[in-house]
Tab-separated table of C-alpha atoms in Angstrom:
chain	number	residue	atom	x	y	z
R	191	MET	CA	0.000	0.000	0.000
R	192	TRP	CA	1.613	3.296	-1.132
R	193	ILE	CA	0.692	5.367	1.917
R	194	LEU	CA	2.260	2.865	4.334
R	195	LYS	CA	5.533	2.875	2.389
R	196	ASN	CA	5.942	6.632	1.947
R	197	HIS	CA	4.112	8.445	4.754
R	198	PRO	CA	6.318	10.174	7.422
R	199	GLN	CA	4.485	8.200	10.129
R	200	LYS	CA	4.933	4.865	8.347
R	201	THR	CA	6.764	3.370	11.378
R	202	ASP	CA	4.061	4.411	13.857
R	203	ILE	CA	2.105	1.272	14.816
R	204	ILE	CA	-1.076	3.167	15.753
R	205	PHE	CA	-1.009	5.053	12.433
R	206	ARG	CA	-0.427	1.860	10.453
R	207	ASN	CA	-3.221	-0.006	12.224
R	208	GLY	CA	-5.603	2.917	11.634
R	209	ILE	CA	-4.870	3.060	7.906
R	210	GLU	CA	-5.187	-0.724	7.504
R	211	SER	CA	-8.509	-0.657	9.351
R	212	VAL	CA	-9.884	2.025	7.033
R	213	PHE	CA	-8.929	0.090	3.895
R	214	ARG	CA	-10.353	-3.163	5.288
R	215	ASP	CA	-13.724	-1.472	5.757
R	216	ILE	CA	-13.861	-0.137	2.198
R	217	LYS	CA	-16.226	-2.309	0.182
R	218	VAL	CA	-15.308	-2.526	-3.478
R	219	PRO	CA	-18.436	-3.418	-5.471
R	220	LYS	CA	-18.124	-6.393	-7.760
R	221	PRO	CA	-18.985	-5.679	-11.400
R	222	ASN	CA	-22.404	-6.918	-12.410
R	223	ILE	CA	-21.822	-9.058	-15.484
R	224	SER	CA	-25.215	-10.725	-15.518
R	225	MET	CA	-27.647	-9.692	-18.239
R	226	THR	CA	-31.234	-8.604	-18.198
R	227	ASP	CA	-33.938	-10.035	-20.428
R	228	SER	CA	-33.983	-6.823	-22.489
R	229	LYS	CA	-30.550	-7.714	-23.900
R	230	PHE	CA	-31.810	-10.952	-25.420
R	231	LEU	CA	-33.920	-11.797	-28.427
R	232	SER	CA	-36.703	-14.342	-28.137
R	233	GLU	CA	-36.729	-17.255	-30.560
R	234	LYS	CA	-39.759	-15.651	-32.209
R	235	GLU	CA	-37.873	-12.365	-32.680
R	236	VAL	CA	-34.898	-14.184	-34.210
R	237	LYS	CA	-37.223	-15.849	-36.720
R	238	ILE	CA	-38.833	-12.515	-37.608
R	239	LEU	CA	-35.424	-10.947	-38.258
R	240	ILE	CA	-34.317	-13.890	-40.397
R	241	ASP	CA	-37.514	-13.564	-42.432
R	242	LYS	CA	-37.361	-9.768	-42.862
R	243	LEU	CA	-33.629	-9.139	-43.401
R	244	PRO	CA	-32.305	-8.848	-46.986
R	245	GLY	CA	-31.016	-12.167	-48.369
R	246	LYS	CA	-27.316	-11.918	-47.518
R	247	TYR	CA	-27.925	-10.452	-44.077
R	248	SER	CA	-30.538	-13.073	-43.309
R	249	LEU	CA	-27.896	-15.730	-43.995
R	250	ILE	CA	-25.403	-13.914	-41.766
R	251	LEU	CA	-27.940	-13.853	-38.935
R	252	GLN	CA	-28.746	-17.547	-39.425
R	253	ALA	CA	-25.037	-18.394	-39.269
R	254	LEU	CA	-24.529	-16.195	-36.190
R	255	TYR	CA	-27.375	-17.885	-34.371
R	256	ALA	CA	-26.449	-21.404	-35.445
R	257	SER	CA	-22.791	-21.099	-34.458
R	258	GLY	CA	-23.249	-18.843	-31.425
R	259	CYS	CA	-20.077	-17.016	-32.437
R	260	ARG	CA	-19.021	-13.396	-32.425
R	261	ILE	CA	-19.600	-11.343	-35.582
R	262	SER	CA	-15.851	-10.782	-36.072
R	263	GLU	CA	-15.251	-14.545	-35.953
R	264	LEU	CA	-17.998	-15.269	-38.462
R	265	LEU	CA	-16.938	-12.675	-41.005
R	266	SER	CA	-13.308	-13.831	-40.819
R	267	ILE	CA	-14.112	-17.365	-42.054
R	268	LYS	CA	-11.972	-18.289	-45.054
R	269	LEU	CA	-13.177	-20.885	-47.528
R	270	LYS	CA	-9.895	-22.789	-47.250
R	271	ASN	CA	-10.543	-23.252	-43.511
R	272	CYS	CA	-13.974	-24.832	-44.034
R	273	LYS	CA	-13.909	-28.597	-43.731
R	274	ILE	CA	-16.774	-30.615	-45.179
R	275	LEU	CA	-17.592	-33.469	-42.826
R	276	LYS	CA	-20.216	-36.194	-43.101
R	277	THR	CA	-22.933	-34.330	-41.200
R	278	HIS	CA	-21.854	-30.688	-41.142
R	279	ILE	CA	-19.287	-28.019	-41.991
R	280	GLU	CA	-16.504	-27.184	-39.558
R	281	ALA	CA	-14.869	-23.758	-39.956
R	282	LYS	CA	-11.635	-22.914	-38.139
R	283	VAL	CA	-11.278	-19.306	-36.944
R	284	LEU	CA	-9.268	-17.335	-34.419
R	285	GLY	CA	-11.541	-16.508	-31.518
R	286	LYS	CA	-11.225	-14.163	-28.569
R	287	GLY	CA	-7.672	-13.914	-27.275
R	288	GLY	CA	-6.254	-15.435	-30.445
R	289	LYS	CA	-7.503	-18.894	-29.504
R	290	GLU	CA	-8.333	-21.175	-32.442
R	291	THR	CA	-11.892	-22.411	-32.372
R	292	SER	CA	-14.229	-24.399	-34.634
R	293	LEU	CA	-17.614	-23.144	-35.773
R	294	ILE	CA	-20.309	-25.585	-36.806
R	295	LEU	CA	-22.661	-24.885	-39.716
R	296	SER	CA	-25.162	-27.105	-41.471
R	297	LYS	CA	-24.363	-28.209	-45.004
R	298	VAL	CA	-27.597	-26.653	-46.260
R	299	LEU	CA	-26.829	-23.242	-44.760
R	300	TYR	CA	-23.207	-23.392	-45.954
R	301	ALA	CA	-24.340	-24.120	-49.523
R	302	LYS	CA	-26.774	-21.181	-49.463
R	303	ILE	CA	-24.061	-18.839	-48.188
R	304	LYS	CA	-21.562	-19.943	-50.838
R	305	THR	CA	-24.129	-19.457	-53.589
R	306	GLN	CA	-25.288	-16.061	-52.348
R	307	PHE	CA	-21.873	-14.523	-51.599
R	308	ASN	CA	-19.862	-16.324	-54.272
R	309	GLY	CA	-16.561	-15.426	-52.610
R	310	ASP	CA	-13.066	-16.443	-53.693
R	311	VAL	CA	-11.315	-16.177	-50.314
R	312	TYR	CA	-13.882	-15.452	-47.602
R	313	LEU	CA	-17.182	-17.168	-46.945
R	314	PHE	CA	-18.921	-13.808	-46.409
R	315	GLU	CA	-17.027	-11.894	-49.065
R	316	ASN	CA	-17.820	-8.527	-50.572
R	317	THR	CA	-17.053	-9.299	-54.204
R	318	ASN	CA	-16.413	-5.613	-54.932
R	319	THR	CA	-13.508	-5.424	-52.472
R	320	GLY	CA	-12.385	-9.035	-52.124
R	321	LYS	CA	-12.660	-8.578	-48.369
R	322	PRO	CA	-15.312	-9.723	-45.864
R	323	ILE	CA	-18.558	-7.813	-45.415
R	324	THR	CA	-17.852	-5.247	-42.681
R	325	ARG	CA	-19.200	-5.508	-39.153
R	326	GLN	CA	-20.447	-1.928	-39.393
R	327	LEU	CA	-22.611	-2.752	-42.410
R	328	VAL	CA	-24.095	-5.792	-40.676
R	329	HIS	CA	-24.749	-3.729	-37.558
R	330	ARG	CA	-26.515	-0.920	-39.450
R	331	THR	CA	-28.676	-3.319	-41.447
R	332	LEU	CA	-29.669	-5.353	-38.390
R	333	GLN	CA	-30.411	-2.210	-36.396
R	334	LYS	CA	-32.605	-0.819	-39.172
R	335	ILE	CA	-34.704	-3.985	-39.470
R	336	GLY	CA	-34.818	-4.375	-35.688
R	337	GLN	CA	-36.354	-0.922	-35.353
R	338	SER	CA	-38.857	-1.355	-38.174
R	339	GLU	CA	-39.976	-4.910	-37.329
R	340	LEU	CA	-39.455	-5.245	-33.568
R	341	ASN	CA	-39.424	-1.595	-32.482
R	342	ARG	CA	-36.206	-2.142	-30.520
R	343	ASN	CA	-32.456	-1.783	-30.855
R	344	VAL	CA	-30.813	-4.942	-32.176
R	345	HIS	CA	-27.114	-5.612	-32.671
R	346	PRO	CA	-25.186	-8.695	-33.894
R	347	HIS	CA	-23.807	-9.727	-30.493
R	348	GLN	CA	-27.343	-10.125	-29.166
R	349	THR	CA	-27.616	-13.158	-31.411
R	350	ARG	CA	-24.777	-14.898	-29.541
R	351	HIS	CA	-26.253	-14.019	-26.139
R	352	SER	CA	-29.681	-15.187	-27.239
R	353	ARG	CA	-28.422	-18.493	-28.649
R	354	ILE	CA	-26.627	-19.355	-25.399
R	355	SER	CA	-29.648	-18.317	-23.352
R	356	HIS	CA	-32.044	-20.388	-25.484
R	357	LEU	CA	-29.857	-23.493	-25.199
R	358	LEU	CA	-29.826	-23.226	-21.402
R	359	LYS	CA	-33.558	-22.525	-21.208
R	360	ASN	CA	-34.225	-25.563	-23.413
R	361	GLY	CA	-32.428	-27.788	-20.916
R	362	LYS	CA	-28.992	-28.251	-22.490
R	363	PRO	CA	-26.269	-29.062	-19.894
R	364	LEU	CA	-24.396	-26.038	-18.556
R	365	ASP	CA	-20.928	-27.497	-19.177
R	366	ALA	CA	-21.825	-28.363	-22.791
R	367	VAL	CA	-23.235	-24.886	-23.465
R	368	SER	CA	-20.149	-23.328	-21.876
R	369	ARG	CA	-17.882	-25.259	-24.257
R	370	PHE	CA	-20.135	-24.311	-27.191
R	371	ALA	CA	-19.712	-20.643	-26.228
R	372	ASN	CA	-15.938	-21.080	-25.719
R	373	HIS	CA	-16.162	-19.731	-22.185
R	374	PHE	CA	-13.195	-20.382	-19.911
R	375	ASP	CA	-15.368	-21.746	-17.097
R	376	PRO	CA	-18.988	-22.971	-16.780
R	377	SER	CA	-19.381	-20.755	-13.694
R	378	PHE	CA	-18.898	-17.723	-15.943
R	379	THR	CA	-21.683	-18.954	-18.235
R	380	ALA	CA	-23.951	-19.481	-15.232
R	381	LYS	CA	-23.130	-16.037	-13.838
R	382	VAL	CA	-23.797	-14.150	-17.069
R	383	TYR	CA	-26.739	-16.160	-18.392
R	384	GLY	CA	-28.343	-17.324	-15.167
R	385	HIS	CA	-31.287	-14.984	-15.680
R	386	ASN	CA	-33.848	-17.580	-16.710
R	387	ARG	CA	-36.944	-17.860	-14.562
R	388	LEU	CA	-39.785	-20.335	-14.510
R	389	SER	CA	-43.073	-18.919	-15.698
R	390	SER	CA	-46.158	-19.322	-13.540
R	391	LYS	CA	-47.415	-21.901	-16.050
R	392	GLU	CA	-44.207	-23.940	-15.797
R	393	ILE	CA	-44.338	-23.794	-11.983
R	394	LEU	CA	-47.953	-24.965	-11.901
R	395	GLU	CA	-47.366	-27.733	-14.465
R	396	SER	CA	-44.442	-29.141	-12.479
R	397	SER	CA	-46.127	-29.005	-9.074
R	398	ILE	CA	-47.595	-31.998	-7.214
R	399	ASP	CA	-51.180	-31.508	-6.041
């Protein structure tokens, strides 16, 4: 503690004990990292956005929701890093912190994206620039449709939050959802997404009379 190292009375026991007592009593609030329901999209809202967004952006939203990834990860997918497996497509990307991660897409969705974007290098390529569609363009388009169709602010990262929340609400195991989201610890997933509540209907249906 700086004051105990540099204060003229640093050798005075009474002074030191008084300062230490003051700092012990200071309560540092823990950051609230949990999320409210307003930051999530319902499954119905996701479907409305998919239906109302222009073709390419609808596919981007479908891929965001399916993979549960961040928008930067999705748009960075290169065709050469997409592996066609028996049941699905596995795309390797660099995730948060430079950690390599695999995104899972259905073969049907992957085929639609390839046909629609027709990229040479990137899966979501802007053919005019040879580079990926920009995050800013996705954000503006999603926000515009969110306002007109849902009367609320919508941004790409909400799709990731909503996907994780829906998986947990639908009964998927916490540890499995945590790995899907590439979280470092299931307790973090529980802390951030532990907002789900039982409805009165669910409580009544599960009760024993």
